Coordinates of C-alpha atoms in Angstrom, one line a residue:
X19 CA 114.4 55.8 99.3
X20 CA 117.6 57.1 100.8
X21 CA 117.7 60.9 101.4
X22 CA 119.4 62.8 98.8
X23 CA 123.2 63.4 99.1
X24 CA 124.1 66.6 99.7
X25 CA 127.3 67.8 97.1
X26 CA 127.9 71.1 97.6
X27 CA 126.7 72.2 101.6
X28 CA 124.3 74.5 100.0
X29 CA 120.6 74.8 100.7
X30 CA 118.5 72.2 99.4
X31 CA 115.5 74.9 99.3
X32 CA 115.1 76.7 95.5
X33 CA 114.3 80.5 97.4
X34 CA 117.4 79.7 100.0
X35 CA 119.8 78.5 97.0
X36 CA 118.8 80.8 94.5
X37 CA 119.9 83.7 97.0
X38 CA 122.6 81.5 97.8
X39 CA 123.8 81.9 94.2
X40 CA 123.1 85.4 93.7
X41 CA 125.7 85.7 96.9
X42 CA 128.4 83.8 95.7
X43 CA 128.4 85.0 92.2
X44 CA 128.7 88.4 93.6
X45 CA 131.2 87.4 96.1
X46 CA 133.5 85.8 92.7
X47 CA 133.4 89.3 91.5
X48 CA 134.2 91.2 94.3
X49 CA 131.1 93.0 94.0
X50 CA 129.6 95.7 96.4
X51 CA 125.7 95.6 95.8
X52 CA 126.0 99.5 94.3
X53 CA 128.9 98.6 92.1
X54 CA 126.3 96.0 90.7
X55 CA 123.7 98.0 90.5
X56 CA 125.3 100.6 88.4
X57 CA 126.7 97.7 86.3
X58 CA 123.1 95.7 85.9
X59 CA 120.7 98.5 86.6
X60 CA 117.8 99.1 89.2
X61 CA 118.2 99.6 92.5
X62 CA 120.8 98.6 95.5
X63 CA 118.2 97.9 98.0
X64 CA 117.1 94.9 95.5
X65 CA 119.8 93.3 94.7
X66 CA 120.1 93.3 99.1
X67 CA 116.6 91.9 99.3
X68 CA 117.4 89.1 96.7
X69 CA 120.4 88.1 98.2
X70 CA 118.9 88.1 101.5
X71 CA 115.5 85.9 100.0
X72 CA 113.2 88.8 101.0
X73 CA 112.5 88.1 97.5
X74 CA 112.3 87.0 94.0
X75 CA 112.6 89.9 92.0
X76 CA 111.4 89.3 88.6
X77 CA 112.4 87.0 85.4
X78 CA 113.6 90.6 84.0
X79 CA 116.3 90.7 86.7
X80 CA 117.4 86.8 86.5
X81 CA 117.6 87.7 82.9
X82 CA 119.5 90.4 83.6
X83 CA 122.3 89.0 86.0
X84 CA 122.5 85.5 83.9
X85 CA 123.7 87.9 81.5
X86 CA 125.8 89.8 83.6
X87 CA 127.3 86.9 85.4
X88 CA 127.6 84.5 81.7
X89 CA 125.3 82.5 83.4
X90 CA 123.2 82.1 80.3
X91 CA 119.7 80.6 81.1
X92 CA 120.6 79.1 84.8
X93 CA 119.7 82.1 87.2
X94 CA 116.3 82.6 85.2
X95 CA 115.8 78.3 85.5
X96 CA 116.3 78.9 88.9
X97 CA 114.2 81.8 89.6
X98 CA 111.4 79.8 88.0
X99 CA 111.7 76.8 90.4
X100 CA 111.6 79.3 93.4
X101 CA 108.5 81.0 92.2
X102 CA 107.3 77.5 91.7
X103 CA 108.2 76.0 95.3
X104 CA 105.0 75.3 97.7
X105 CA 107.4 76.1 100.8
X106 CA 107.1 79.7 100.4
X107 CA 103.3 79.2 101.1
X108 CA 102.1 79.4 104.6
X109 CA 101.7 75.9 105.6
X110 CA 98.3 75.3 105.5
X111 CA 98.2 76.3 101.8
X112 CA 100.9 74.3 101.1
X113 CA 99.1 71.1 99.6
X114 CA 96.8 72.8 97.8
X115 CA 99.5 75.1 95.9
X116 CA 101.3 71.7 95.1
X117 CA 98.2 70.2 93.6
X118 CA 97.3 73.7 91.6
X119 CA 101.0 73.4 89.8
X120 CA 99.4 70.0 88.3
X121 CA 95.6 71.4 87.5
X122 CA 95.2 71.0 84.1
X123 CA 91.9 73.1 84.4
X124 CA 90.7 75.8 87.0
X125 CA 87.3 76.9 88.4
X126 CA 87.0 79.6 91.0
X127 CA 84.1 81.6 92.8
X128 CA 85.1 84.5 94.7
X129 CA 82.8 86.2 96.9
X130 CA 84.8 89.5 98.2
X131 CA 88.1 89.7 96.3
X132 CA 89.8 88.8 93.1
X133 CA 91.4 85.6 93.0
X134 CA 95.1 85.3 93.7
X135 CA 95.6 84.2 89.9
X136 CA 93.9 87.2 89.2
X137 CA 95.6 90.1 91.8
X138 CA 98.0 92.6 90.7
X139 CA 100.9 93.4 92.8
X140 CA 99.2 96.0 93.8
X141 CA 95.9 94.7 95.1
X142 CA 97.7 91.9 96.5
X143 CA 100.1 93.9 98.6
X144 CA 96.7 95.9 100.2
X145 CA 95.1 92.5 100.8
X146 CA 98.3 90.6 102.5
X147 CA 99.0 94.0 104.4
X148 CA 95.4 94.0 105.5
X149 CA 96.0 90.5 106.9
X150 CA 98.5 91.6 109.3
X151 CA 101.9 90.9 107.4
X152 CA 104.4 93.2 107.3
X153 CA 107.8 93.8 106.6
X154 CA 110.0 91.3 104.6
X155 CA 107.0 88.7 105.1
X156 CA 104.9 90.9 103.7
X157 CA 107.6 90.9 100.4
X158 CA 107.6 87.0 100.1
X159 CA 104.1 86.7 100.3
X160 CA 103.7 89.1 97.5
X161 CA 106.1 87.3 95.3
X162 CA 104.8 84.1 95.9
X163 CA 100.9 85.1 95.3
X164 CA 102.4 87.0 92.0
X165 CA 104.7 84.2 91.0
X166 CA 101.5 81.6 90.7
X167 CA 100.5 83.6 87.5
X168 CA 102.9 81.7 85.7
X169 CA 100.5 78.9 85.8
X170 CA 98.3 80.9 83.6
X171 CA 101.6 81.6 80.6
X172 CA 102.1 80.0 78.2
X173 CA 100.2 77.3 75.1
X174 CA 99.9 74.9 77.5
X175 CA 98.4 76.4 80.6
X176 CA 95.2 75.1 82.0
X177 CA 92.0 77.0 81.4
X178 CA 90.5 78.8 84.5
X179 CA 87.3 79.9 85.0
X180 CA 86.3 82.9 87.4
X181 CA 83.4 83.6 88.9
X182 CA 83.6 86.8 91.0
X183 CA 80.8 88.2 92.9
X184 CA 79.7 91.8 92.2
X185 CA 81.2 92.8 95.8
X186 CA 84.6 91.7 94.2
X187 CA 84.3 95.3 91.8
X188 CA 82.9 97.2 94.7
X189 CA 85.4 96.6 97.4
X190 CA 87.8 99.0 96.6
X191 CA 91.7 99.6 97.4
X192 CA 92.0 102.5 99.5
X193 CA 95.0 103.6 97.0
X194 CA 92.9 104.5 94.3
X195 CA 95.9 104.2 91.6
X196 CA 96.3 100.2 92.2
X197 CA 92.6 99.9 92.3
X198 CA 92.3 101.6 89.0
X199 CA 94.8 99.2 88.0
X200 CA 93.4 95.9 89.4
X201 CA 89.8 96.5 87.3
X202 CA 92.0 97.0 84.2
X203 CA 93.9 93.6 84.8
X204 CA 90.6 91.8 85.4
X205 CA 89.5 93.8 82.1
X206 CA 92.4 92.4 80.2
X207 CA 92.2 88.7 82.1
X208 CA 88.8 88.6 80.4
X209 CA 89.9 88.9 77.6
X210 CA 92.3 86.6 77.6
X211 CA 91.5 83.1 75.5
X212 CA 92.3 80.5 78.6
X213 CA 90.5 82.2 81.0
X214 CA 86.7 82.8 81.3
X215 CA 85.5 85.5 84.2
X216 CA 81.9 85.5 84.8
X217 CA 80.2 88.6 87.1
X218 CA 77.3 87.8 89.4
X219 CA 75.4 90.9 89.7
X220 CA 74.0 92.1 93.5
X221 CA 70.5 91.6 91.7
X222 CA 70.5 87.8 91.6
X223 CA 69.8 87.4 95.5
X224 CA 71.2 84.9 98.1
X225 CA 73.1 81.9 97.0
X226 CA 75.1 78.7 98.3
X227 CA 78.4 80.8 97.7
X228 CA 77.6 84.1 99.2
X229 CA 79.7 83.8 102.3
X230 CA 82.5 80.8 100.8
X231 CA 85.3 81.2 98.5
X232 CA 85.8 78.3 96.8
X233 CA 88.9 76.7 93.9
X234 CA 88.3 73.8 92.0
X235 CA 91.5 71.7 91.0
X236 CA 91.4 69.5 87.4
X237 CA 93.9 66.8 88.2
X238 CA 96.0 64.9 85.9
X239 CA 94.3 61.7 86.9
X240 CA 91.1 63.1 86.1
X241 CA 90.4 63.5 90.0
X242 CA 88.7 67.2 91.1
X243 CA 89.7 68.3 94.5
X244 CA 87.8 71.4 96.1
X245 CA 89.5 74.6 98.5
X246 CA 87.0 76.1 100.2
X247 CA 88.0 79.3 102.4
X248 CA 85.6 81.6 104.8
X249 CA 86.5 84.0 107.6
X250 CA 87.3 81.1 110.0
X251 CA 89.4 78.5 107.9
X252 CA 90.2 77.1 104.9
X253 CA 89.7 73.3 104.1
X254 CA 91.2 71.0 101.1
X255 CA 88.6 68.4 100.1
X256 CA 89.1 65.5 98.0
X257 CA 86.5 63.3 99.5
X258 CA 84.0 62.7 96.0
X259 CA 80.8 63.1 97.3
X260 CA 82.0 66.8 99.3
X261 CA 83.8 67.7 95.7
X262 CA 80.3 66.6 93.9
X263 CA 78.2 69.0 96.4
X264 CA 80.4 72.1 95.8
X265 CA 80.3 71.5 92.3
X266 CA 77.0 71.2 92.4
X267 CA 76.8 74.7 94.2
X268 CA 78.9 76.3 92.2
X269 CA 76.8 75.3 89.2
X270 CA 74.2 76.7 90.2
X271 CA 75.8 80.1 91.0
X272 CA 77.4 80.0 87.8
X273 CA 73.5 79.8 86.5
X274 CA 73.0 83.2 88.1
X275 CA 76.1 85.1 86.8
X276 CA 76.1 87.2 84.2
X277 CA 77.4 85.8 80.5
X278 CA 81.1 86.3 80.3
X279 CA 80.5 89.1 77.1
X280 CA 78.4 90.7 79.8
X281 CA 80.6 90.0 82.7
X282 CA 83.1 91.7 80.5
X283 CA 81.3 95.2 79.7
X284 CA 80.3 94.6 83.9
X285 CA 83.7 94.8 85.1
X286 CA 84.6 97.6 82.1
X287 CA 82.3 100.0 83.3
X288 CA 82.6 99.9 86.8
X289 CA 86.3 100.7 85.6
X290 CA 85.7 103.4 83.6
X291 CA 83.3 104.3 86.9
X292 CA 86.7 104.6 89.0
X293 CA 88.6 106.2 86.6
X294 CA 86.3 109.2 86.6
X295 CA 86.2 108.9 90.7
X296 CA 88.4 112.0 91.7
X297 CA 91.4 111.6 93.6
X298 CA 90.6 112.9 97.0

């Protein structure tokens, strides 16, 4: 197939032209960022950092300029194809983030921290910033873990199922605020009707999983492809009999978790736990 013409000399790439946009809409107007501020609301500094891609923003803030602009429904369609695009993924996560937008059903085990479908901005902030990004890295990265929670909205969204270990509710954040907040979300995640979270208590011993996070993906033609991820290296597999084994493993550990009424009352009283931890 040919490559695609190119009309208008803008970038090709939904973060690059939905800045792009947010420029040149601004530009029409003659516009200083703080006249647009004080017109639309929130702060200077973030109508700079969309413009400049540092990031996303949220759906609030497309909503808000598509009005502002009489751009009715466009900057919010496009803000939903950026937080959609694989390329703001490092690359090695890149194939597996494509294949996760077409999952029609989810299974997770995570040995250390919450799953990224799972992470508040918060928690996923500390964790990325722990990892050595910074700066207006650090910002994408955050948007673009964040912005896969869409997957989870809406009637159609494709059930996932969550198995954290115990060490997942025992690591905590050293900001004791956004860890408060990150037990809540898994509080409320579990109670959610699409998404089953299952605890598996220090008291049920050595497993297959105990040093391996591993995603299983659901495919639209019926296909199941594995993500495992350790300290060294995560790996895509889609060879059967590899996707059977893990399966098979994470079976087994699922045998050992606690039920997710249980898993539930788990993660809400370790909550309440932190909530009562004083602040210094």
């Amino acid at each position: 197939m040919p490559p695609r013409r190119v009309i208008t000399g803008r970038s090709q790439e939904p973060r690059r032209r939905y800045a792009e946009e947010l420029r040149l809409l601004r530009a029409e107007r003659d516009l200083s960022l703080r006249q647009l501020a004080e017109t639309v609301g929130w702060d200077p500094s973030l109508f700079g950092k969309l413009e400049s891609g540092a990031t996303l923003g949220s759906p609030e803030v497309a909503q808000a300029l598509d009005g502002f602009y009489g751009t009715p429904g466009l900057l919010l369609a496009m803000w939903e194809v950026a937080v959609a695009d694989p390329k703001q993924f490092k690359e090695q996560y890149r194939r597996y983030m494509e294949l996760e937008q077409e999952a029609v059903a989810l299974w997770h085990y995570s040995p250390s921290a919450p799953p990224g479908l799972l992470q508040t901005r918060g928690y996923a902030r500390e964790a990325l910033a722990a990892g050595g990004l910074v700066g207006d890295d650090l910002d994408q990265q955050v948007e673009a873990r964040v912005g896969r929670q869409l997957l989870l909205e809406g009637d159609d969204a494709p059930p996932l199922r969550a198995i954290l270990s115990e060490a997942v509710l025992r690591t905590a954040l050293p900001d004791k605020q956004a860890w408060r907040d990150q037990l809540a979300y898994l509080v409320a995640a579990s109670e959610r009707r699409r998404v089953t979270v299952y605890v598996v208590p220090f008291s049920a011993g050595p497993h297959g999983l105990m040093n391996t996070a591993v995603k299983f993906l659901r495919l639209q033609d019926c296909r199941t492809v594995a993500y495992t991820e350790n300290d060294e290296r995560g790996e895509l597999i889609e060879e059967p009999s590899r996707v059977e084994f893990f399966q098979r493993t994470y079976d087994a550990v699922r045998d050992l978790a606690l039920s997710p009424a249980e898993s539930r009352a788990f993660i809400l009283r370790v909550s309440e736990e932190a909530l009562c931890e004083p602040w210094t």
